[in-house]
């Protein structure tokens, strides 16, 4: 399926390493190489593929190895600046910081029903990551993801990439109000963050309940979806 998509689309096809390998660097590297080899057999060059990995410490180290081999990676399930800083060392091609899932967590834990776009925790998180990358001349593509409404999308206008659900794209296509660019790559001066070794990464993640809970939840859900897919394919093959 991925090879057929690669023959059709002008951009990249994102292909996920199984979520159950999110804490195993060695096996994730081997699996990613195997995926790229399978694409090659089907006529799809590695330049057309993004290997998708959860932004655990092990996933980030996997991306570091793969990027050094010319295999571009998408580090996903990114909820916190510590993850974004760690991703810079890996020189990942792309990161996917989430918006809506962050907002969901804060709504539940703060008893809120609504946030104005400028106060939205998910929007603020992605904006801070984008500004950090641009201020420090980091070439990694920042792709905002997981939107709950068009206000969140508008509040991140100018981000490198956005991944938007069809229903929200339909709403945007019918919205004829003026869209103002909010994010800009023209940042003045550097934005500093402490160096990110493994101990610092794990400690900072441990200190942020939202990031820890949403990363764990995301990995569990990805794994459940993978198991459902395996079951569906197996049923068709018997």
XYZ file of C-alpha atoms in Angstrom, residues 9-167:
159
model
C 1.852 11.444 -4.235
C 4.527 14.091 -4.873
C 5.570 14.199 -1.203
C 6.547 11.666 1.433
C 4.810 8.505 2.595
C 5.037 8.176 6.373
C 5.456 4.579 7.522
C 5.391 3.685 11.190
C 7.712 1.384 13.064
C 5.524 -0.730 15.334
C 4.666 1.032 18.591
C 5.685 -2.041 20.611
C 9.302 -1.215 19.677
C 9.138 2.331 21.064
C 11.549 1.496 23.888
C 13.978 -0.653 21.894
C 16.490 1.279 19.791
C 18.273 -1.705 18.279
C 15.121 -3.473 17.103
C 13.587 -0.218 15.866
C 16.647 0.471 13.696
C 16.508 -3.036 12.241
C 12.776 -2.741 11.578
C 13.159 0.642 9.875
C 15.924 -0.685 7.624
C 13.700 -3.659 6.740
C 10.838 -1.299 5.840
C 13.111 0.738 3.563
C 14.366 -2.463 1.894
C 10.790 -3.607 1.271
C 10.016 -0.253 -0.351
C 13.124 -0.576 -2.521
C 11.957 -3.984 -3.754
C 8.706 -2.304 -4.820
C 10.369 0.555 -6.660
C 10.050 3.265 -3.984
C 13.224 5.136 -3.100
C 14.022 5.955 0.522
C 13.860 9.656 -0.382
C 10.074 9.188 -0.751
C 9.615 7.670 2.703
C 9.492 9.017 6.246
C 10.027 6.487 9.008
C 7.624 7.358 11.815
C 8.809 6.834 15.391
C 7.459 7.748 18.814
C 9.542 10.500 20.441
C 10.721 8.363 23.340
C 14.413 8.549 24.223
C 14.891 5.275 22.337
C 12.870 6.482 19.360
C 14.949 9.640 19.146
C 18.165 7.621 19.244
C 16.753 5.394 16.503
C 16.159 8.475 14.363
C 19.715 9.642 15.014
C 21.097 6.382 13.617
C 18.742 6.305 10.644
C 19.295 9.959 9.703
C 23.050 9.294 9.611
C 22.268 6.568 7.040
C 20.188 8.927 4.911
C 16.836 7.544 6.082
C 14.554 10.455 6.976
C 12.403 10.227 10.082
C 9.224 11.694 11.527
C 9.307 11.832 15.339
C 5.715 11.827 16.522
C 3.772 11.875 19.814
C 5.683 14.999 20.736
C 4.095 16.924 23.595
C 6.895 18.729 25.415
C 9.896 20.960 24.823
C 12.287 18.361 26.273
C 11.328 16.004 23.453
C 11.784 18.751 20.861
C 15.237 19.649 22.189
C 16.322 15.996 22.209
C 15.135 15.653 18.600
C 17.583 18.342 17.482
C 20.544 16.097 18.324
C 19.044 13.358 16.180
C 18.791 15.768 13.235
C 15.347 14.356 12.481
C 13.876 15.419 9.155
C 10.494 16.202 10.744
C 8.789 16.364 14.127
C 5.044 16.203 14.824
C 4.192 18.228 17.947
C 0.581 17.604 18.940
C -1.961 20.323 19.648
C -5.368 18.828 20.360
C -4.241 16.035 22.657
C -2.419 18.568 24.846
C -5.534 20.725 24.975
C -7.683 17.683 25.789
C -5.499 16.903 28.794
C -5.630 20.439 30.165
C -9.388 20.706 29.628
C -9.893 17.545 31.644
C -7.452 18.450 34.406
C -8.400 22.114 34.679
C -12.126 21.605 34.232
C -12.175 23.882 31.191
C -14.584 23.734 28.277
C -12.863 26.204 25.965
C -9.613 28.102 25.481
C -9.121 31.198 23.372
C -6.555 30.438 20.652
C -3.884 32.596 22.311
C -4.399 30.742 25.618
C -4.736 27.257 24.172
C -2.073 25.036 25.815
C -1.563 22.968 22.662
C -1.137 26.045 20.473
C 1.281 27.603 22.959
C 3.371 24.417 23.101
C 3.758 24.124 19.321
C 4.434 27.858 18.981
C 7.235 27.649 21.553
C 8.805 24.656 19.798
C 8.588 26.361 16.397
C 10.171 29.555 17.753
C 12.961 27.574 19.431
C 13.795 25.738 16.215
C 13.781 28.841 14.052
C 15.703 30.996 16.529
C 18.432 28.362 16.694
C 18.520 27.737 12.920
C 17.390 24.124 13.276
C 16.388 22.810 9.858
C 13.997 20.109 11.105
C 10.488 20.541 9.711
C 7.909 21.362 12.398
C 4.547 19.821 11.496
C 1.717 20.713 13.872
C -0.733 17.857 14.308
C -3.845 16.719 16.169
C -6.205 19.663 15.737
C -9.611 19.915 17.377
C -10.900 23.042 15.621
C -9.989 25.579 12.953
C -9.091 28.251 15.531
C -6.112 26.137 16.552
C -5.053 25.842 12.918
C -5.342 29.586 12.319
C -3.356 30.289 15.486
C -0.458 28.315 13.977
C -0.614 29.823 10.491
C 2.935 29.985 9.189
C 4.115 26.710 10.729
C 6.293 24.671 8.342
C 3.666 21.969 7.832
C 0.276 21.149 9.329
C -1.552 17.846 9.137
C -5.277 18.588 9.066
C -8.302 16.260 9.099
C -10.598 16.402 6.023
C -13.516 17.715 8.105
